[in-house]
């Protein structure tokens, strides 16, 4: 199968590219550093020539509602418009568990992306996954103020990005299915504990402050509304096992 991976250089995208290649598919990755800009619609037409399935794992690193909505509307429109012209038959999208319960920040963009895909011209599959184990590194990158890290009060059920990637390649192989069951990790965690354990393992010293803020997204994070519901698919590797498997 000829598969295009939008965002194939990202945290989950790298695993999607690797696994799809290991399974014998022809794979191209689409990202700005590879000459394809999905927001500006540059290089998309030629990148999608001959492609049958698009797996979209592109993303932006912002919690700003308008930036997020603009990003996911633009990237989805590019993939749909050029995908239709190129004869793409299946659009697989990675979304986030609970996007419908917290229409703010990044989640507002993901919700707009889901809507655009559901009402678009290409047959589709949407997989909602929880935060990756790797999310802890994104929090440390983005929420550090000098030696202090501000960690949202967040109940999550994290999963290995590699397992999410496997599920996305499975979905590409299965053909259009609409919404798949949510996918979460094997056990709930408190984000603050994940950060503490990560810092201990990597030998880094930070002052960790757990913070809450008003607003629908923050409320959803601390209330457990972003945990997968009963009947969700469950990943294998726990956060502790993922951490143990990493070089410190
Ligand atoms: N991280 C999580 O815990 C998590 C959990 C569930 C779902 N998700 C969703 O999964 C997706 C991937 O997340 P991630 O954490 O793997 O993202 P990431 O590491 O930030 O990777 C984003 C990818 O998108 C590409 N990209 C960004 N802007 C682009 C543009 N204008 N044109 C083309 N490519 C562009 C990036 O490459 P360039 O910068 O080179 O363009 C990169 O390959 C996101 O939609 C996210 O919302 C994430």
PDB file of C-alpha atoms and ligand atoms in Angstrom:
ATOM      1  CA  UNK A   1       0.000   0.000   0.000  1.00  0.00           C
ATOM      2  CA  UNK A   2       1.220   3.547  -0.773  1.00  0.00           C
ATOM      3  CA  UNK A   3       0.879   5.555   2.471  1.00  0.00           C
ATOM      4  CA  UNK A   4       1.567   9.243   3.131  1.00  0.00           C
ATOM      5  CA  UNK A   5       2.243  10.148   6.767  1.00  0.00           C
ATOM      6  CA  UNK A   6       1.492  13.817   7.445  1.00  0.00           C
ATOM      7  CA  UNK A   7       3.784  14.749  10.337  1.00  0.00           C
ATOM      8  CA  UNK A   8       5.968  11.670   9.804  1.00  0.00           C
ATOM      9  CA  UNK A   9       8.905  13.308  11.606  1.00  0.00           C
ATOM     10  CA  UNK A  10       6.990  13.928  14.861  1.00  0.00           C
ATOM     11  CA  UNK A  11       6.906  11.911  18.091  1.00  0.00           C
ATOM     12  CA  UNK A  12       4.257   9.451  16.918  1.00  0.00           C
ATOM     13  CA  UNK A  13       4.864  10.048  13.190  1.00  0.00           C
ATOM     14  CA  UNK A  14       8.378   8.547  13.314  1.00  0.00           C
ATOM     15  CA  UNK A  15       6.919   5.322  14.689  1.00  0.00           C
ATOM     16  CA  UNK A  16       4.142   5.305  12.074  1.00  0.00           C
ATOM     17  CA  UNK A  17       6.717   5.627   9.267  1.00  0.00           C
ATOM     18  CA  UNK A  18       8.941   2.913  10.768  1.00  0.00           C
ATOM     19  CA  UNK A  19       6.123   0.413  11.401  1.00  0.00           C
ATOM     20  CA  UNK A  20       4.467   0.957   8.001  1.00  0.00           C
ATOM     21  CA  UNK A  21       7.844   0.376   6.289  1.00  0.00           C
ATOM     22  CA  UNK A  22       8.483  -2.741   8.389  1.00  0.00           C
ATOM     23  CA  UNK A  23       5.142  -4.096   7.185  1.00  0.00           C
ATOM     24  CA  UNK A  24       6.215  -3.626   3.563  1.00  0.00           C
ATOM     25  CA  UNK A  25       4.277  -0.471   2.646  1.00  0.00           C
ATOM     26  CA  UNK A  26       5.612   2.320   0.434  1.00  0.00           C
ATOM     27  CA  UNK A  27       5.781   5.288   2.789  1.00  0.00           C
ATOM     28  CA  UNK A  28       6.348   9.023   2.329  1.00  0.00           C
ATOM     29  CA  UNK A  29       6.535  11.492   5.151  1.00  0.00           C
ATOM     30  CA  UNK A  30       5.123  14.999   4.746  1.00  0.00           C
ATOM     31  CA  UNK A  31       6.536  17.772   6.923  1.00  0.00           C
ATOM     32  CA  UNK A  32       7.995  21.233   6.504  1.00  0.00           C
ATOM     33  CA  UNK A  33      11.557  19.987   6.974  1.00  0.00           C
ATOM     34  CA  UNK A  34      10.876  17.602   4.049  1.00  0.00           C
ATOM     35  CA  UNK A  35       9.553  20.403   1.821  1.00  0.00           C
ATOM     36  CA  UNK A  36       5.796  20.028   2.392  1.00  0.00           C
ATOM     37  CA  UNK A  37       3.849  22.746   4.211  1.00  0.00           C
ATOM     38  CA  UNK A  38       0.269  21.674   4.857  1.00  0.00           C
ATOM     39  CA  UNK A  39      -0.788  25.076   6.207  1.00  0.00           C
ATOM     40  CA  UNK A  40       0.504  26.990   3.195  1.00  0.00           C
ATOM     41  CA  UNK A  41      -0.504  24.079   0.897  1.00  0.00           C
ATOM     42  CA  UNK A  42       3.010  23.948  -0.552  1.00  0.00           C
ATOM     43  CA  UNK A  43       4.295  20.719  -2.098  1.00  0.00           C
ATOM     44  CA  UNK A  44       1.180  18.743  -1.091  1.00  0.00           C
ATOM     45  CA  UNK A  45      -0.082  17.874  -4.597  1.00  0.00           C
ATOM     46  CA  UNK A  46       3.166  16.281  -5.727  1.00  0.00           C
ATOM     47  CA  UNK A  47       3.692  14.544  -2.366  1.00  0.00           C
ATOM     48  CA  UNK A  48       0.290  12.817  -2.626  1.00  0.00           C
ATOM     49  CA  UNK A  49       0.633  11.538  -6.214  1.00  0.00           C
ATOM     50  CA  UNK A  50      -0.040   7.788  -6.262  1.00  0.00           C
ATOM     51  CA  UNK A  51      -0.949   7.680  -2.543  1.00  0.00           C
ATOM     52  CA  UNK A  52      -3.939   5.545  -1.502  1.00  0.00           C
ATOM     53  CA  UNK A  53      -4.013   6.276   2.244  1.00  0.00           C
ATOM     54  CA  UNK A  54      -3.078   9.322   4.293  1.00  0.00           C
ATOM     55  CA  UNK A  55      -2.315   8.976   8.007  1.00  0.00           C
ATOM     56  CA  UNK A  56      -2.443  12.452   9.538  1.00  0.00           C
ATOM     57  CA  UNK A  57      -0.318  12.864  12.661  1.00  0.00           C
ATOM     58  CA  UNK A  58       0.711  16.449  12.020  1.00  0.00           C
ATOM     59  CA  UNK A  59       0.397  18.869  14.904  1.00  0.00           C
ATOM     60  CA  UNK A  60       1.438  22.178  16.373  1.00  0.00           C
ATOM     61  CA  UNK A  61       2.972  22.944  19.734  1.00  0.00           C
ATOM     62  CA  UNK A  62       0.535  25.568  20.978  1.00  0.00           C
ATOM     63  CA  UNK A  63      -2.322  25.699  23.464  1.00  0.00           C
ATOM     64  CA  UNK A  64      -3.787  28.785  21.778  1.00  0.00           C
ATOM     65  CA  UNK A  65      -7.365  28.140  20.611  1.00  0.00           C
ATOM     66  CA  UNK A  66      -7.353  30.231  17.412  1.00  0.00           C
ATOM     67  CA  UNK A  67      -3.881  29.073  16.337  1.00  0.00           C
ATOM     68  CA  UNK A  68      -4.927  25.479  16.871  1.00  0.00           C
ATOM     69  CA  UNK A  69      -8.239  25.788  14.988  1.00  0.00           C
ATOM     70  CA  UNK A  70      -6.541  27.639  12.111  1.00  0.00           C
ATOM     71  CA  UNK A  71      -3.779  25.015  11.928  1.00  0.00           C
ATOM     72  CA  UNK A  72      -6.029  21.946  11.873  1.00  0.00           C
ATOM     73  CA  UNK A  73      -8.562  23.526   9.484  1.00  0.00           C
ATOM     74  CA  UNK A  74      -5.788  24.465   7.035  1.00  0.00           C
ATOM     75  CA  UNK A  75      -3.899  21.150   7.220  1.00  0.00           C
ATOM     76  CA  UNK A  76      -7.109  19.122   6.841  1.00  0.00           C
ATOM     77  CA  UNK A  77      -8.272  21.212   3.901  1.00  0.00           C
ATOM     78  CA  UNK A  78      -4.925  20.692   2.136  1.00  0.00           C
ATOM     79  CA  UNK A  79      -4.990  16.942   2.696  1.00  0.00           C
ATOM     80  CA  UNK A  80      -8.641  16.644   1.634  1.00  0.00           C
ATOM     81  CA  UNK A  81      -8.399  18.866  -1.438  1.00  0.00           C
ATOM     82  CA  UNK A  82      -5.126  17.500  -2.817  1.00  0.00           C
ATOM     83  CA  UNK A  83      -5.972  14.006  -1.588  1.00  0.00           C
ATOM     84  CA  UNK A  84      -9.221  13.962  -3.541  1.00  0.00           C
ATOM     85  CA  UNK A  85      -7.451  15.192  -6.684  1.00  0.00           C
ATOM     86  CA  UNK A  86      -4.775  12.491  -6.259  1.00  0.00           C
ATOM     87  CA  UNK A  87      -7.331   9.710  -5.738  1.00  0.00           C
ATOM     88  CA  UNK A  88      -6.672   9.092  -2.015  1.00  0.00           C
ATOM     89  CA  UNK A  89      -9.211   6.564  -0.734  1.00  0.00           C
ATOM     90  CA  UNK A  90      -8.719   6.672   3.020  1.00  0.00           C
ATOM     91  CA  UNK A  91      -7.932   9.483   5.473  1.00  0.00           C
ATOM     92  CA  UNK A  92      -6.808   8.236   8.897  1.00  0.00           C
ATOM     93  CA  UNK A  93      -6.562  10.854  11.639  1.00  0.00           C
ATOM     94  CA  UNK A  94      -5.154  10.728  15.148  1.00  0.00           C
ATOM     95  CA  UNK A  95      -7.243  12.696  17.630  1.00  0.00           C
ATOM     96  CA  UNK A  96      -7.295  12.911  21.430  1.00  0.00           C
ATOM     97  CA  UNK A  97      -9.572  11.160  23.937  1.00  0.00           C
ATOM     98  CA  UNK A  98     -12.072  13.663  25.360  1.00  0.00           C
ATOM     99  CA  UNK A  99     -11.791  16.390  22.686  1.00  0.00           C
ATOM    100  CA  UNK A 100     -15.565  16.744  22.724  1.00  0.00           C
ATOM    101  CA  UNK A 101     -15.546  17.459  26.470  1.00  0.00           C
ATOM    102  CA  UNK A 102     -13.078  20.343  26.358  1.00  0.00           C
ATOM    103  CA  UNK A 103     -13.493  22.596  23.314  1.00  0.00           C
ATOM    104  CA  UNK A 104     -10.622  24.954  24.173  1.00  0.00           C
ATOM    105  CA  UNK A 105      -6.946  25.414  23.364  1.00  0.00           C
ATOM    106  CA  UNK A 106      -5.389  22.577  21.335  1.00  0.00           C
ATOM    107  CA  UNK A 107      -8.540  20.516  21.844  1.00  0.00           C
ATOM    108  CA  UNK A 108     -10.682  23.065  19.983  1.00  0.00           C
ATOM    109  CA  UNK A 109      -8.443  22.567  16.961  1.00  0.00           C
ATOM    110  CA  UNK A 110      -8.631  18.789  17.209  1.00  0.00           C
ATOM    111  CA  UNK A 111     -12.421  18.997  17.430  1.00  0.00           C
ATOM    112  CA  UNK A 112     -12.518  21.206  14.307  1.00  0.00           C
ATOM    113  CA  UNK A 113     -10.241  18.687  12.562  1.00  0.00           C
ATOM    114  CA  UNK A 114     -12.583  15.794  13.443  1.00  0.00           C
ATOM    115  CA  UNK A 115     -15.599  17.756  12.117  1.00  0.00           C
ATOM    116  CA  UNK A 116     -13.813  18.603   8.863  1.00  0.00           C
ATOM    117  CA  UNK A 117     -12.771  14.990   8.318  1.00  0.00           C
ATOM    118  CA  UNK A 118     -16.233  13.594   9.156  1.00  0.00           C
ATOM    119  CA  UNK A 119     -17.895  15.976   6.707  1.00  0.00           C
ATOM    120  CA  UNK A 120     -15.120  15.892   4.101  1.00  0.00           C
ATOM    121  CA  UNK A 121     -14.920  14.120   0.751  1.00  0.00           C
ATOM    122  CA  UNK A 122     -12.594  11.259   1.702  1.00  0.00           C
ATOM    123  CA  UNK A 123     -13.628   8.030   3.466  1.00  0.00           C
ATOM    124  CA  UNK A 124     -12.208   8.286   6.969  1.00  0.00           C
ATOM    125  CA  UNK A 125     -11.100   6.672  10.208  1.00  0.00           C
ATOM    126  CA  UNK A 126     -10.533   8.633  13.430  1.00  0.00           C
ATOM    127  CA  UNK A 127      -8.592   7.146  16.333  1.00  0.00           C
ATOM    128  CA  UNK A 128      -8.679   9.070  19.613  1.00  0.00           C
ATOM    129  CA  UNK A 129      -5.729   8.244  21.884  1.00  0.00           C
ATOM    130  CA  UNK A 130      -4.732   9.522  25.309  1.00  0.00           C
ATOM    131  CA  UNK A 131      -1.494  11.430  26.002  1.00  0.00           C
ATOM    132  CA  UNK A 132       1.712   9.626  25.058  1.00  0.00           C
ATOM    133  CA  UNK A 133       4.241   8.644  27.726  1.00  0.00           C
ATOM    134  CA  UNK A 134       6.478  11.067  25.799  1.00  0.00           C
ATOM    135  CA  UNK A 135       4.050  13.864  26.802  1.00  0.00           C
ATOM    136  CA  UNK A 136       6.073  14.227  30.013  1.00  0.00           C
ATOM    137  CA  UNK A 137       9.030  15.482  27.924  1.00  0.00           C
ATOM    138  CA  UNK A 138       6.759  17.946  26.085  1.00  0.00           C
ATOM    139  CA  UNK A 139       5.565  19.301  29.451  1.00  0.00           C
ATOM    140  CA  UNK A 140       9.151  19.751  30.635  1.00  0.00           C
ATOM    141  CA  UNK A 141      10.045  21.512  27.355  1.00  0.00           C
ATOM    142  CA  UNK A 142       7.085  23.832  27.285  1.00  0.00           C
ATOM    143  CA  UNK A 143       6.215  24.483  30.917  1.00  0.00           C
ATOM    144  CA  UNK A 144       9.653  25.140  32.414  1.00  0.00           C
ATOM    145  CA  UNK A 145      10.468  28.589  33.734  1.00  0.00           C
ATOM    146  CA  UNK A 146      14.180  28.357  34.525  1.00  0.00           C
ATOM    147  CA  UNK A 147      14.511  25.701  37.267  1.00  0.00           C
ATOM    148  CA  UNK A 148      10.731  25.594  37.877  1.00  0.00           C
ATOM    149  CA  UNK A 149       8.224  23.405  36.020  1.00  0.00           C
ATOM    150  CA  UNK A 150       4.519  24.265  36.129  1.00  0.00           C
ATOM    151  CA  UNK A 151       2.642  20.998  35.781  1.00  0.00           C
ATOM    152  CA  UNK A 152      -1.131  21.012  35.186  1.00  0.00           C
ATOM    153  CA  UNK A 153      -3.213  19.064  37.709  1.00  0.00           C
ATOM    154  CA  UNK A 154      -4.049  16.310  35.232  1.00  0.00           C
ATOM    155  CA  UNK A 155      -5.412  12.746  35.515  1.00  0.00           C
ATOM    156  CA  UNK A 156      -4.281  10.943  32.376  1.00  0.00           C
ATOM    157  CA  UNK A 157      -3.942   7.336  31.207  1.00  0.00           C
ATOM    158  CA  UNK A 158      -0.820   7.586  29.074  1.00  0.00           C
ATOM    159  CA  UNK A 159       0.190   5.215  26.296  1.00  0.00           C
ATOM    160  CA  UNK A 160       3.413   4.546  24.379  1.00  0.00           C
ATOM    161  CA  UNK A 161       3.505   6.524  21.116  1.00  0.00           C
ATOM    162  CA  UNK A 162       4.780   3.361  19.390  1.00  0.00           C
ATOM    163  CA  UNK A 163       1.567   1.498  20.334  1.00  0.00           C
ATOM    164  CA  UNK A 164      -0.580   4.349  18.997  1.00  0.00           C
ATOM    165  CA  UNK A 165       1.429   4.187  15.775  1.00  0.00           C
ATOM    166  CA  UNK A 166       0.780   0.441  15.490  1.00  0.00           C
ATOM    167  CA  UNK A 167      -2.964   1.073  15.844  1.00  0.00           C
ATOM    168  CA  UNK A 168      -2.840   3.740  13.134  1.00  0.00           C
ATOM    169  CA  UNK A 169      -1.089   1.417  10.682  1.00  0.00           C
ATOM    170  CA  UNK A 170      -3.627  -1.321  11.574  1.00  0.00           C
ATOM    171  CA  UNK A 171      -6.378   1.206  10.770  1.00  0.00           C
ATOM    172  CA  UNK A 172      -4.775   2.108   7.428  1.00  0.00           C
ATOM    173  CA  UNK A 173      -4.644  -1.585   6.518  1.00  0.00           C
ATOM    174  CA  UNK A 174      -8.253  -2.225   7.603  1.00  0.00           C
ATOM    175  CA  UNK A 175      -9.818   0.537   5.459  1.00  0.00           C
ATOM    176  CA  UNK A 176     -12.307   3.285   6.426  1.00  0.00           C
ATOM    177  CA  UNK A 177     -14.129   2.547   9.709  1.00  0.00           C
ATOM    178  CA  UNK A 178     -15.323   5.919  11.063  1.00  0.00           C
ATOM    179  CA  UNK A 179     -14.625   6.293  14.781  1.00  0.00           C
ATOM    180  CA  UNK A 180     -12.523   3.530  16.368  1.00  0.00           C
ATOM    181  CA  UNK A 181     -12.836   2.773  20.097  1.00  0.00           C
ATOM    182  CA  UNK A 182     -10.719   5.136  22.225  1.00  0.00           C
ATOM    183  CA  UNK A 183      -7.167   3.961  22.909  1.00  0.00           C
ATOM    184  CA  UNK A 184      -5.530   4.528  26.304  1.00  0.00           C
ATOM    185  CA  UNK A 185      -2.631   3.155  28.306  1.00  0.00           C
ATOM    186  CA  UNK A 186      -2.846   0.352  30.872  1.00  0.00           C
ATOM    187  CA  UNK A 187      -3.281   2.549  33.961  1.00  0.00           C
ATOM    188  CA  UNK A 188      -4.222   6.071  35.071  1.00  0.00           C
ATOM    189  CA  UNK A 189      -1.420   8.355  36.268  1.00  0.00           C
ATOM    190  CA  UNK A 190      -1.128  11.795  37.811  1.00  0.00           C
ATOM    191  CA  UNK A 191       0.937  13.985  35.487  1.00  0.00           C
ATOM    192  CA  UNK A 192       2.879  15.406  38.433  1.00  0.00           C
ATOM    193  CA  UNK A 193       4.015  11.894  39.457  1.00  0.00           C
ATOM    194  CA  UNK A 194       5.112  11.209  35.874  1.00  0.00           C
ATOM    195  CA  UNK A 195       7.207  14.396  35.875  1.00  0.00           C
ATOM    196  CA  UNK A 196       8.767  13.546  39.263  1.00  0.00           C
ATOM    197  CA  UNK A 197       9.698  10.031  38.136  1.00  0.00           C
ATOM    198  CA  UNK A 198      11.091  11.303  34.804  1.00  0.00           C
ATOM    199  CA  UNK A 199      13.264  13.885  36.561  1.00  0.00           C
ATOM    200  CA  UNK A 200      14.532  11.269  39.033  1.00  0.00           C
ATOM    201  CA  UNK A 201      15.447   8.869  36.225  1.00  0.00           C
ATOM    202  CA  UNK A 202      17.193  11.517  34.140  1.00  0.00           C
ATOM    203  CA  UNK A 203      19.022  12.999  37.127  1.00  0.00           C
ATOM    204  CA  UNK A 204      17.663  16.496  36.419  1.00  0.00           C
ATOM    205  CA  UNK A 205      16.779  18.877  39.257  1.00  0.00           C
ATOM    206  CA  UNK A 206      13.657  21.051  38.934  1.00  0.00           C
ATOM    207  CA  UNK A 207      11.182  22.618  41.327  1.00  0.00           C
ATOM    208  CA  UNK A 208       7.868  21.016  40.309  1.00  0.00           C
ATOM    209  CA  UNK A 209       4.704  23.021  41.014  1.00  0.00           C
ATOM    210  CA  UNK A 210       1.319  21.469  40.313  1.00  0.00           C
ATOM    211  CA  UNK A 211      -1.060  24.174  39.088  1.00  0.00           C
ATOM    212  CA  UNK A 212      -4.765  24.563  38.304  1.00  0.00           C
ATOM    213  CA  UNK A 213      -6.441  27.264  36.262  1.00  0.00           C
ATOM    214  CA  UNK A 214     -10.052  28.133  35.457  1.00  0.00           C
ATOM    215  CA  UNK A 215     -11.474  27.161  32.095  1.00  0.00           C
ATOM    216  CA  UNK A 216     -13.102  24.165  30.481  1.00  0.00           C
ATOM    217  CA  UNK A 217      -9.859  22.439  29.418  1.00  0.00           C
ATOM    218  CA  UNK A 218      -8.155  22.703  32.805  1.00  0.00           C
ATOM    219  CA  UNK A 219     -11.323  21.514  34.530  1.00  0.00           C
ATOM    220  CA  UNK A 220     -11.524  18.514  32.187  1.00  0.00           C
ATOM    221  CA  UNK A 221      -7.856  17.687  32.857  1.00  0.00           C
ATOM    222  CA  UNK A 222      -8.227  17.572  36.634  1.00  0.00           C
ATOM    223  CA  UNK A 223     -11.677  15.946  36.744  1.00  0.00           C
ATOM    224  CA  UNK A 224     -10.689  12.839  34.781  1.00  0.00           C
ATOM    225  CA  UNK A 225     -12.941  13.789  31.825  1.00  0.00           C
ATOM    226  CA  UNK A 226     -10.022  13.088  29.464  1.00  0.00           C
ATOM    227  CA  UNK A 227      -9.639   9.482  30.607  1.00  0.00           C
ATOM    228  CA  UNK A 228     -10.890   6.801  28.202  1.00  0.00           C
ATOM    229  CA  UNK A 229     -14.400   5.485  28.857  1.00  0.00           C
ATOM    230  CA  UNK A 230     -15.268   1.857  29.605  1.00  0.00           C
ATOM    231  CA  UNK A 231     -14.871  -0.246  26.461  1.00  0.00           C
ATOM    232  CA  UNK A 232     -11.733   1.579  25.328  1.00  0.00           C
ATOM    233  CA  UNK A 233      -8.827  -0.314  23.805  1.00  0.00           C
ATOM    234  CA  UNK A 234      -5.950  -0.693  26.268  1.00  0.00           C
ATOM    235  CA  UNK A 235      -2.234  -0.389  25.531  1.00  0.00           C
ATOM    236  CA  UNK A 236       0.379  -2.747  26.970  1.00  0.00           C
ATOM    237  CA  UNK A 237       3.348  -0.697  28.175  1.00  0.00           C
ATOM    238  CA  UNK A 238       2.908   1.258  31.421  1.00  0.00           C
ATOM    239  CA  UNK A 239       4.600   4.602  32.048  1.00  0.00           C
ATOM    240  CA  UNK A 240       7.030   2.961  34.501  1.00  0.00           C
ATOM    241  CA  UNK A 241       7.998   0.312  31.918  1.00  0.00           C
ATOM    242  CA  UNK A 242       8.443   2.971  29.226  1.00  0.00           C
ATOM    243  CA  UNK A 243      10.650   5.010  31.568  1.00  0.00           C
ATOM    244  CA  UNK A 244      12.653   1.916  32.522  1.00  0.00           C
ATOM    245  CA  UNK A 245      13.245   1.119  28.833  1.00  0.00           C
ATOM    246  CA  UNK A 246      14.811   4.511  28.155  1.00  0.00           C
ATOM    247  CA  UNK A 247      18.448   5.473  28.398  1.00  0.00           C
ATOM    248  CA  UNK A 248      18.799   7.994  31.244  1.00  0.00           C
TER     249      UNK A 248
HETATM  250  N1  LIG B   1       1.525  14.219  22.100  1.00  0.00           N
HETATM  251  C1  LIG B   1       0.500  13.564  22.609  1.00  0.00           C
HETATM  252  O1  LIG B   1       0.521  13.157  23.800  1.00  0.00           O
HETATM  253  C2  LIG B   1      -0.721  13.264  21.731  1.00  0.00           C
HETATM  254  C3  LIG B   1      -1.707  12.377  22.191  1.00  0.00           C
HETATM  255  C4  LIG B   1      -2.821  12.083  21.365  1.00  0.00           C
HETATM  256  C5  LIG B   1      -2.925  12.702  20.112  1.00  0.00           C
HETATM  257  N2  LIG B   1      -1.949  13.584  19.716  1.00  0.00           N
HETATM  258  C6  LIG B   1      -2.087  14.211  18.386  1.00  0.00           C
HETATM  259  O2  LIG B   1      -1.209  13.522  17.517  1.00  0.00           O
HETATM  260  C7  LIG B   1      -0.635  14.395  16.552  1.00  0.00           C
HETATM  261  C8  LIG B   1       0.895  14.255  16.596  1.00  0.00           C
HETATM  262  O3  LIG B   1       1.381  14.586  17.888  1.00  0.00           O
HETATM  263  P1  LIG B   1       2.950  14.597  18.181  1.00  0.00           P
HETATM  264  O4  LIG B   1       3.091  14.891  19.640  1.00  0.00           O
HETATM  265  O5  LIG B   1       3.588  13.385  17.576  1.00  0.00           O
HETATM  266  O6  LIG B   1       3.380  15.900  17.343  1.00  0.00           O
HETATM  267  P2  LIG B   1       4.841  16.522  17.083  1.00  0.00           P
HETATM  268  O7  LIG B   1       5.912  15.669  17.667  1.00  0.00           O
HETATM  269  O8  LIG B   1       4.754  17.967  17.473  1.00  0.00           O
HETATM  270  O9  LIG B   1       4.990  16.430  15.484  1.00  0.00           O
HETATM  271  C9  LIG B   1       4.258  17.263  14.627  1.00  0.00           C
HETATM  272  C10 LIG B   1       4.562  16.882  13.198  1.00  0.00           C
HETATM  273  O10 LIG B   1       3.799  17.744  12.324  1.00  0.00           O
HETATM  274  C11 LIG B   1       4.698  18.333  11.378  1.00  0.00           C
HETATM  275  N3  LIG B   1       4.178  19.662  11.004  1.00  0.00           N
HETATM  276  C12 LIG B   1       3.959  20.735  11.813  1.00  0.00           C
HETATM  277  N4  LIG B   1       3.523  21.784  11.092  1.00  0.00           N
HETATM  278  C13 LIG B   1       3.432  21.351   9.799  1.00  0.00           C
HETATM  279  C14 LIG B   1       3.049  21.972   8.580  1.00  0.00           C
HETATM  280  N5  LIG B   1       2.658  23.271   8.527  1.00  0.00           N
HETATM  281  N6  LIG B   1       3.104  21.249   7.423  1.00  0.00           N
HETATM  282  C15 LIG B   1       3.520  19.946   7.460  1.00  0.00           C
HETATM  283  N7  LIG B   1       3.882  19.295   8.580  1.00  0.00           N
HETATM  284  C16 LIG B   1       3.847  19.999   9.736  1.00  0.00           C
HETATM  285  C17 LIG B   1       6.045  18.427  12.114  1.00  0.00           C
HETATM  286  O11 LIG B   1       7.160  18.525  11.251  1.00  0.00           O
HETATM  287  P3  LIG B   1       7.778  19.975  10.826  1.00  0.00           P
HETATM  288  O12 LIG B   1       7.901  20.762  12.094  1.00  0.00           O
HETATM  289  O13 LIG B   1       9.078  19.652  10.141  1.00  0.00           O
HETATM  290  O14 LIG B   1       6.799  20.569   9.865  1.00  0.00           O
HETATM  291  C18 LIG B   1       6.036  17.058  12.817  1.00  0.00           C
HETATM  292  O15 LIG B   1       6.411  16.046  11.913  1.00  0.00           O
HETATM  293  C19 LIG B   1      -1.158  15.798  16.894  1.00  0.00           C
HETATM  294  O16 LIG B   1      -2.236  16.142  16.063  1.00  0.00           O
HETATM  295  C20 LIG B   1      -1.609  15.674  18.338  1.00  0.00           C
HETATM  296  O17 LIG B   1      -2.676  16.563  18.640  1.00  0.00           O
HETATM  297  C21 LIG B   1      -0.856  13.862  20.477  1.00  0.00           C
END
